[in-house]
CSV table of C-alpha atoms in Angstrom, one decimal:
chain,number,residue,atom,x,y,z
A,1,MET,CA,-0.1,0.0,-0.1
A,2,THR,CA,1.2,3.5,-1.0
A,3,HIS,CA,0.7,5.9,1.9
A,4,THR,CA,-0.2,9.3,0.9
A,5,ILE,CA,2.0,12.1,3.4
A,6,LEU,CA,0.9,15.8,3.2
A,7,LEU,CA,4.0,18.3,3.7
A,8,ALA,CA,2.6,21.8,4.5
A,9,THR,CA,4.7,24.8,4.7
A,10,ASN,CA,5.0,28.5,3.8
A,11,GLY,CA,7.4,31.2,4.0
A,12,SER,CA,10.6,31.7,2.2
A,13,LEU,CA,12.6,29.0,-0.1
A,14,GLY,CA,14.0,28.0,2.9
A,15,ASP,CA,11.0,27.2,4.4
A,16,LEU,CA,10.5,25.0,1.3
A,17,PHE,CA,13.7,23.4,0.4
A,18,PRO,CA,13.8,21.0,3.9
A,19,TYR,CA,10.3,19.8,2.6
A,20,LEU,CA,11.3,19.0,-0.9
A,21,ALA,CA,14.4,16.8,0.8
A,22,LEU,CA,12.0,15.3,3.0
A,23,ALA,CA,9.6,14.6,0.2
A,24,ARG,CA,12.5,13.1,-1.7
A,25,GLY,CA,13.2,10.7,1.2
A,26,LEU,CA,9.4,9.6,1.7
A,27,LYS,CA,9.3,8.9,-2.0
A,28,ALA,CA,12.3,6.6,-1.5
A,29,LEU,CA,10.5,4.8,1.3
A,30,GLY,CA,7.4,4.1,-1.1
A,31,ALA,CA,5.2,7.0,0.1
A,32,HIS,CA,3.4,9.4,-2.2
A,33,PRO,CA,4.2,13.0,-1.2
A,34,ILE,CA,2.1,15.6,-1.6
A,35,VAL,CA,3.4,19.4,-1.1
A,36,ALA,CA,1.4,22.4,-0.4
A,37,SER,CA,3.1,26.0,0.0
A,38,ASN,CA,2.4,29.0,-1.9
A,39,PRO,CA,1.8,29.9,-5.7
A,40,ASP,CA,5.2,31.3,-5.8
A,41,HIS,CA,6.7,28.0,-4.9
A,42,VAL,CA,4.7,25.4,-7.1
A,43,HIS,CA,6.7,25.8,-9.9
A,44,HIS,CA,10.0,24.5,-7.5
A,45,ILE,CA,7.8,21.6,-6.2
A,46,GLU,CA,6.7,20.7,-9.8
A,47,ALA,CA,10.3,21.0,-11.2
A,48,ALA,CA,11.4,18.4,-8.3
A,49,GLY,CA,8.8,15.9,-9.5
A,50,PHE,CA,6.4,16.2,-6.8
A,51,GLU,CA,2.5,17.1,-6.5
A,52,ALA,CA,2.1,20.5,-5.6
A,53,HIS,CA,-0.7,22.8,-4.4
A,54,GLY,CA,-0.5,26.5,-3.9
A,55,VAL,CA,-3.0,27.0,-0.9
A,56,PHE,CA,-1.2,29.6,1.1
A,57,PRO,CA,-0.8,33.1,0.5
A,58,THR,CA,2.2,34.9,-0.9
A,59,HIS,CA,4.3,37.1,0.6
A,60,ASP,CA,2.4,39.7,-1.5
A,61,GLU,CA,-0.9,38.9,-0.4
A,62,VAL,CA,0.1,39.0,3.2
A,63,ALA,CA,1.9,42.4,3.0
A,64,ALA,CA,-1.2,43.8,0.8
A,65,ALA,CA,-3.9,42.8,3.5
A,66,HIS,CA,-2.2,45.0,6.0
A,67,GLY,CA,-1.7,47.9,3.2
A,68,MET,CA,1.8,47.4,2.6
A,69,ASP,CA,4.5,46.3,0.2
A,70,VAL,CA,6.8,43.6,0.9
A,71,PRO,CA,9.6,45.2,2.3
A,72,GLY,CA,7.3,47.3,4.3
A,73,TRP,CA,5.8,44.2,5.6
A,74,THR,CA,9.4,42.7,6.2
A,75,GLU,CA,10.4,45.4,7.9
A,76,LYS,CA,7.6,45.5,10.4
A,77,VAL,CA,8.4,41.9,11.0
A,78,ARG,CA,11.8,42.6,11.9
A,79,GLN,CA,10.9,45.3,14.5
A,80,GLU,CA,7.7,42.7,15.6
A,81,PRO,CA,8.8,39.2,15.2
A,82,LEU,CA,5.4,37.8,16.2
A,83,PHE,CA,4.0,40.0,13.3
A,84,LEU,CA,5.0,37.3,11.1
A,85,PHE,CA,2.5,34.5,12.4
A,86,GLN,CA,0.0,37.4,13.2
A,87,SER,CA,-0.1,38.4,9.8
A,88,HIS,CA,-0.4,34.9,8.2
A,89,LEU,CA,-2.9,33.9,10.7
A,90,ASP,CA,-5.2,36.3,8.8
A,91,PHE,CA,-5.7,33.7,6.0
A,92,ALA,CA,-5.8,30.3,8.3
A,93,ARG,CA,-9.4,29.8,7.8
A,94,ARG,CA,-8.7,30.2,4.1
A,95,SER,CA,-6.0,27.9,3.9
A,96,ALA,CA,-7.7,25.1,6.0
A,97,ASP,CA,-10.7,25.2,3.4
A,98,ARG,CA,-8.0,24.6,0.5
A,99,CYS,CA,-6.2,22.6,2.5
A,100,LEU,CA,-9.2,20.0,3.6
A,101,PRO,CA,-9.0,18.1,0.6
A,102,LEU,CA,-5.6,17.2,0.6
A,103,ALA,CA,-6.0,16.2,4.5
A,104,ARG,CA,-8.7,14.2,3.4
A,105,ARG,CA,-6.6,12.1,0.8
A,106,ALA,CA,-3.5,12.1,3.1
A,107,ASP,CA,-2.5,8.9,5.6
A,108,GLY,CA,-0.6,11.7,7.7
A,109,ALA,CA,0.8,15.1,7.6
A,110,SER,CA,3.7,17.3,8.4
A,111,ALA,CA,3.4,21.3,8.9
A,112,THR,CA,5.4,24.1,9.8
A,113,PHE,CA,4.2,26.9,11.9
A,114,LEU,CA,3.2,29.3,8.9
A,115,ALA,CA,1.0,26.5,7.6
A,116,VAL,CA,-1.5,26.7,10.2
A,117,GLY,CA,-4.3,26.0,8.0
A,118,ALA,CA,-2.9,22.4,7.3
A,119,CYS,CA,-3.0,22.0,11.3
A,120,LEU,CA,-6.5,23.0,11.1
A,121,ALA,CA,-7.5,20.8,7.9
A,122,ALA,CA,-5.7,17.6,9.3
A,123,ASP,CA,-7.8,18.5,12.8
A,124,VAL,CA,-11.1,18.5,10.8
A,125,ALA,CA,-10.2,15.2,8.3
A,126,GLY,CA,-8.9,13.1,11.4
A,127,THR,CA,-5.4,12.9,9.6
A,128,PRO,CA,-2.4,12.3,11.9
A,129,MET,CA,-0.2,15.5,12.3
A,130,VAL,CA,3.7,15.9,12.8
A,131,PRO,CA,4.7,19.5,13.1
A,132,ALA,CA,8.1,20.6,12.3
A,133,PHE,CA,10.4,22.9,12.9
A,134,PHE,CA,13.7,24.3,10.7
A,135,GLN,CA,15.8,26.0,13.3
A,136,PRO,CA,16.1,25.5,17.5
A,137,GLU,CA,14.5,29.2,18.2
A,138,GLY,CA,11.3,28.0,16.7
A,139,LEU,CA,10.5,25.7,19.6
A,140,GLY,CA,10.0,28.7,21.3
A,141,PHE,CA,6.5,28.7,20.6
A,142,TRP,CA,6.2,32.1,21.0
A,143,TRP,CA,3.2,32.3,18.7
A,144,LEU,CA,1.5,30.9,21.5
A,145,ASN,CA,0.6,34.3,22.4
A,146,ASP,CA,-2.4,34.2,19.6
A,147,GLY,CA,-3.8,31.4,21.3
A,148,ALA,CA,-7.3,32.8,21.7
A,149,ARG,CA,-7.7,33.8,18.3
A,150,ILE,CA,-6.5,30.5,16.7
A,151,ALA,CA,-9.2,28.9,19.7
A,152,GLY,CA,-11.7,31.1,17.6
A,153,ILE,CA,-10.7,30.1,14.0
A,154,ARG,CA,-11.3,26.5,15.6
A,155,ASP,CA,-14.9,27.4,16.6
A,156,GLU,CA,-15.8,28.6,13.7
A,157,ILE,CA,-14.9,25.4,11.7
A,158,GLY,CA,-16.1,23.0,14.3
A,159,LEU,CA,-13.2,21.9,16.4
A,160,PRO,CA,-12.8,22.2,20.0
A,161,THR,CA,-11.1,24.9,21.5
A,162,ASP,CA,-9.4,23.1,24.2
A,163,ALA,CA,-6.8,21.0,22.0
A,164,PRO,CA,-3.3,20.6,24.0
A,165,HIS,CA,-2.0,23.4,21.4
A,166,PRO,CA,-3.7,25.8,19.6
A,167,LEU,CA,-2.3,24.7,16.1
A,168,GLY,CA,-3.9,21.2,16.7
A,169,ARG,CA,-4.0,18.2,18.4
A,170,ALA,CA,-0.6,16.9,17.4
A,171,ILE,CA,1.6,18.8,19.8
A,172,GLY,CA,1.1,17.2,23.4
A,173,THR,CA,-0.4,13.7,22.4
A,174,GLY,CA,2.9,11.8,22.4
A,175,ALA,CA,3.4,12.4,18.4
A,176,PRO,CA,7.1,13.6,17.5
A,177,LEU,CA,8.3,16.9,16.7
A,178,LEU,CA,10.9,16.8,14.1
A,179,GLY,CA,13.5,19.1,14.4
A,180,LEU,CA,14.6,19.3,10.8
A,181,TYR,CA,18.1,20.6,11.3
A,182,SER,CA,21.6,19.1,12.4
A,183,PRO,CA,22.2,18.5,16.1
A,184,ILE,CA,25.4,20.9,15.2
A,185,PHE,CA,23.1,23.6,15.8
A,186,GLY,CA,21.6,22.3,19.4
A,187,GLU,CA,21.1,19.0,21.1
A,188,PRO,CA,17.6,18.5,22.9
A,189,SER,CA,18.0,19.8,26.3
A,190,ALA,CA,15.7,19.8,29.6
A,191,LYS,CA,14.1,23.3,27.7
A,192,THR,CA,13.0,21.7,24.6
A,193,PRO,CA,9.9,19.4,24.4
A,194,PRO,CA,10.4,15.7,25.1
A,195,ALA,CA,8.9,14.8,21.9
A,196,LEU,CA,11.4,16.6,19.9
A,197,ARG,CA,13.8,14.2,17.3
A,198,ILE,CA,16.2,16.1,15.6
A,199,THR,CA,16.7,14.3,12.6
A,200,GLY,CA,19.8,16.1,11.0
A,201,ALA,CA,19.8,18.7,8.1
A,202,PRO,CA,17.6,17.2,5.3
A,203,THR,CA,19.5,19.3,2.7
A,204,TRP,CA,18.1,19.8,-0.8
A,205,GLN,CA,20.1,19.9,-4.0
A,206,ASP,CA,17.9,20.3,-7.1
A,207,PRO,CA,18.5,16.7,-9.2
A,208,LYS,CA,17.3,18.9,-12.6
A,209,ALA,CA,19.6,21.8,-11.9
A,210,GLY,CA,21.9,21.9,-15.0
A,211,PRO,CA,25.3,22.8,-15.2
A,212,LEU,CA,26.2,26.8,-14.7
A,213,ASP,CA,26.2,29.1,-17.4
A,214,ASP,CA,28.8,29.9,-19.3
A,215,ASP,CA,29.3,33.5,-17.6
A,216,VAL,CA,29.1,32.0,-14.1
A,217,ALA,CA,31.3,29.5,-14.7
A,218,ARG,CA,34.0,31.6,-16.4
A,219,PHE,CA,33.8,34.2,-13.8
A,220,LEU,CA,34.4,31.2,-11.2
A,221,ASP,CA,37.1,29.6,-13.4
A,222,ASP,CA,39.2,32.8,-14.3
A,223,GLY,CA,40.5,33.9,-11.0
A,224,PRO,CA,40.8,32.9,-7.1
A,225,PRO,CA,37.8,32.0,-5.5
A,226,PRO,CA,35.6,34.9,-4.8
A,227,ILE,CA,33.6,36.3,-1.4
A,228,VAL,CA,30.0,34.8,-2.4
A,229,ILE,CA,27.1,37.0,-0.8
A,230,THR,CA,23.8,36.0,-0.3
A,231,MET,CA,20.5,37.8,1.8
A,232,GLY,CA,18.4,35.0,1.1
A,233,SER,CA,14.6,35.0,-0.9
A,234,HIS,CA,12.9,36.5,2.5
A,235,LEU,CA,13.9,40.2,2.4
A,236,PRO,CA,13.3,41.2,-1.1
A,237,GLY,CA,13.8,45.1,-1.9
A,238,LEU,CA,15.0,45.4,1.7
A,239,VAL,CA,18.3,44.7,1.3
A,240,ASP,CA,19.4,46.2,-1.6
A,241,TRP,CA,21.9,48.8,0.0
A,242,ILE,CA,23.8,45.5,1.2
A,243,TYR,CA,24.4,44.2,-2.4
A,244,SER,CA,25.2,47.8,-3.7
A,245,GLU,CA,28.1,48.7,-0.9
A,246,ALA,CA,29.0,44.8,-1.4
A,247,ALA,CA,29.8,45.6,-4.9
A,248,ARG,CA,32.1,47.8,-4.0
A,249,LEU,CA,34.4,45.5,-1.6
A,250,PRO,CA,36.6,44.7,-4.5
A,251,ASP,CA,38.1,48.3,-4.4
A,252,SER,CA,38.5,47.7,-0.5
A,253,LEU,CA,39.6,44.3,-0.2
A,254,GLY,CA,41.0,43.1,-3.6
A,255,GLU,CA,38.8,40.2,-3.4
A,256,ARG,CA,36.3,39.3,-5.9
A,257,VAL,CA,32.9,38.9,-5.1
A,258,PHE,CA,29.5,36.9,-6.2
A,259,LEU,CA,26.4,38.4,-5.3
A,260,ILE,CA,23.3,35.9,-5.0
A,261,GLY,CA,19.9,37.7,-4.9
A,262,ALA,CA,21.1,40.9,-6.9
A,263,PRO,CA,20.3,42.0,-10.5
A,264,ARG,CA,22.2,41.0,-13.0
A,265,ALA,CA,23.0,44.7,-13.8
A,266,MET,CA,25.4,45.3,-10.8
A,267,SER,CA,28.0,43.1,-12.3
A,268,ARG,CA,31.4,44.8,-13.2
A,269,ASP,CA,34.7,43.9,-13.2
A,270,ARG,CA,35.4,41.5,-10.4
A,271,VAL,CA,31.7,41.3,-9.3
A,272,LEU,CA,29.4,38.8,-10.8
A,273,ALA,CA,25.7,39.4,-9.7
A,274,ARG,CA,22.5,36.9,-10.5
A,275,PRO,CA,19.1,37.1,-9.0
A,276,TYR,CA,18.9,33.4,-8.0
A,277,LEU,CA,21.2,30.4,-8.4
A,278,PRO,CA,21.1,27.1,-6.1
A,279,HIS,CA,23.9,27.6,-3.6
A,280,ALA,CA,25.6,24.3,-3.6
A,281,PRO,CA,27.3,25.0,-6.5
A,282,ILE,CA,28.4,28.3,-6.2
A,283,PHE,CA,29.4,27.7,-2.2
A,284,ALA,CA,31.5,24.8,-3.3
A,285,ARG,CA,33.9,27.2,-5.1
A,286,ALA,CA,34.0,30.3,-2.5
A,287,ARG,CA,36.3,31.7,-0.4
A,288,LEU,CA,34.0,32.9,2.2
A,289,ILE,CA,30.5,32.8,2.4
A,290,VAL,CA,28.6,36.0,3.6
A,291,HIS,CA,24.8,35.6,4.3
A,292,HIS,CA,22.1,36.8,6.4
A,293,GLY,CA,21.8,33.4,8.8
A,294,GLY,CA,18.9,31.9,7.6
A,295,ILE,CA,19.2,28.3,9.0
A,296,GLY,CA,19.2,26.7,5.4
A,297,THR,CA,21.5,28.8,4.2
A,298,ALA,CA,23.8,28.8,6.9
A,299,THR,CA,23.5,24.8,7.0
A,300,ALA,CA,24.6,24.9,2.9
A,301,ALA,CA,27.7,27.2,3.9
A,302,MET,CA,28.5,24.5,6.3
A,303,ALA,CA,28.5,21.9,4.0
A,304,ALA,CA,30.6,23.5,1.9
A,305,GLY,CA,33.4,23.9,4.3
A,306,LYS,CA,34.0,27.5,4.1
A,307,PRO,CA,34.1,30.3,6.8
A,308,GLN,CA,31.3,32.4,7.2
A,309,VAL,CA,30.4,35.9,8.1
A,310,VAL,CA,26.9,36.4,8.9
A,311,LEU,CA,24.3,39.4,8.7
A,312,PRO,CA,21.6,39.2,11.3
A,313,TYR,CA,18.5,40.9,10.4
A,314,ALA,CA,15.6,39.3,11.9
A,315,VAL,CA,13.5,36.8,13.7
A,316,ASP,CA,15.8,33.3,13.9
A,317,THR,CA,18.9,34.9,12.1
A,318,TRP,CA,20.1,36.3,15.3
A,319,ASP,CA,20.0,33.0,17.1
A,320,ASN,CA,21.6,31.0,14.5
A,321,ALA,CA,24.1,33.7,14.0
A,322,ARG,CA,25.4,33.5,17.6
A,323,ARG,CA,25.3,29.8,17.3
A,324,LEU,CA,27.5,30.1,14.1
A,325,MET,CA,29.8,32.4,16.0
A,326,ASP,CA,30.3,30.0,19.2
A,327,MET,CA,31.4,27.2,16.8
A,328,GLY,CA,34.1,29.4,15.8
A,329,ILE,CA,33.1,29.3,11.8
A,330,SER,CA,31.7,32.9,11.7
A,331,LEU,CA,31.9,36.2,12.3
A,332,ASN,CA,28.8,38.6,12.9
A,333,LEU,CA,27.7,42.0,11.4
A,334,PRO,CA,24.4,43.3,12.1
A,335,ALA,CA,22.9,43.9,8.9
A,336,GLN,CA,21.9,47.3,9.6
A,337,ASP,CA,25.4,48.3,10.1
A,338,PHE,CA,26.4,46.9,7.1
A,339,THR,CA,28.9,49.8,4.7
A,340,VAL,CA,31.6,48.9,2.6
A,341,ASP,CA,34.0,50.2,5.5
A,342,SER,CA,32.5,48.0,8.3
A,343,ALA,CA,32.4,45.1,5.9
A,344,THR,CA,35.8,45.2,4.8
A,345,THR,CA,37.2,45.4,8.8
A,346,VAL,CA,35.1,42.3,9.9
A,347,LEU,CA,35.9,40.4,6.4
A,348,ARG,CA,39.4,41.1,6.5
A,349,ARG,CA,39.4,39.6,10.1
A,350,GLN,CA,37.7,36.4,9.0
A,351,LEU,CA,39.8,35.8,5.8
A,352,GLY,CA,42.9,35.6,7.9
A,353,SER,CA,41.4,33.0,10.4
A,354,GLU,CA,43.3,29.8,9.9
A,355,ARG,CA,41.1,28.3,12.9
A,356,ALA,CA,37.7,29.5,11.3
A,357,GLU,CA,38.9,27.6,8.1
A,358,ARG,CA,40.1,24.6,10.1
A,359,ARG,CA,36.8,24.3,12.0
A,360,ALA,CA,34.7,24.9,9.2
A,361,ARG,CA,36.1,21.7,7.5
A,362,VAL,CA,35.5,20.0,10.6
A,363,TYR,CA,31.8,20.6,10.8
A,364,ALA,CA,31.5,19.8,7.1
A,365,ARG,CA,32.7,16.5,7.7
A,366,ARG,CA,30.2,16.1,10.9
A,367,LEU,CA,27.4,17.7,8.7
A,368,ALA,CA,27.9,15.1,5.9
A,369,GLN,CA,27.6,12.2,7.8
A,370,GLU,CA,24.2,13.1,8.5
A,371,ASP,CA,20.7,11.7,6.7
A,372,GLY,CA,18.4,14.3,7.9
A,373,ALA,CA,15.7,13.6,4.8
A,374,GLY,CA,16.0,9.9,5.3
A,375,THR,CA,15.7,10.0,9.2
A,376,ALA,CA,12.8,12.5,9.4
A,377,ALA,CA,10.9,10.2,6.7
A,378,ARG,CA,11.2,7.3,8.5
A,379,LEU,CA,10.0,8.9,11.7
A,380,LEU,CA,7.2,10.6,10.0
A,381,LEU,CA,5.9,7.0,8.7
A,382,ASP,CA,6.6,5.6,12.1
A,383,SER,CA,4.5,7.7,14.0
A,384,ILE,CA,1.3,7.6,11.7
A,385,GLY,CA,1.8,3.5,11.8
A,386,ALA,CA,2.6,3.4,8.2
A,387,PRO,CA,5.8,0.9,7.6
A,388,ALA,CA,8.5,2.3,5.3
A,389,SER,CA,9.3,0.4,2.3
A,390,ARG,CA,11.8,0.7,-0.2
A,391,ALA,CA,10.5,2.2,-3.6
A,392,PRO,CA,10.7,0.1,-7.1
A,393,VAL,CA,13.4,1.3,-8.9
């Protein structure tokens, strides 16, 4: 029997890619994964070969509902982290209605905290739900402050309002909580829920990604390894000044720079810019990786075995940045303090750190031993009583 598993997530690509890796792990064990996210992510899901559904709101929709553009909404999230959850909660009822047919098809489900609608739909359908978290700070449950509001939505759709956890009945019922991140970032402790199972990082590399285009390959081949700088996919339009300042670094540092997330027009002598590229093949060719501190980007940089400089900006990036610095592989520079002068000082210090290079290689070897996607897939199937089997070749 093929078990159908609903994977529901929303947010940035960093919130999608771990679930694509989990979907791959489930498929390898003979299950049929359905991936639900927002419409902007559907093409990524379909390109990976999985059934895709765009049921959750896009960043544009969430921002517009509050009379903002995406940069303005992101800035408010930076100032008030709880607003990230509150603004998505406006769409919970709509998302629950859209998820319900998928939940009824599924034998089990997993969802992240921005996919509240999937948790509600699973409750209505009676589908076992296994919540997932992508970083240690996600376990803080700081969105519980809106428990009364969630209870009101549950009441509207005929669900009991005294669930063990406002997001659904999974939390507190003995079902595992999947920590979809490397234990390098933090082992379970007395402060974490007893049901937490840290699986290791479910890293995603697009199996259909083609070779690097000629300009990118030429840039990487025609000089020493560059400093790679990326601010992720969650801060569009809000960190343009960082890329503008970073494009001046060749003059102050004498190093080449590769910008991922910046328009092509920013390319010039010793600077190459691309709006999007898979991280793994570029990070592998980097001398140093500068990023915003998202857990997915941080893990990819760790996997590449390169020293890092983190520019924390909002929500979990501050906690991730602290953990990376404690490991001895990163220095931190708050994003709002980034200028060509401040960056030159910090980057020069990190470029000269043999300790950071040595420790980065150590952590890369440790990370390579993890099978986060496979471990998470087995835990998920076991939790719903679905024995894993190998998919036919």
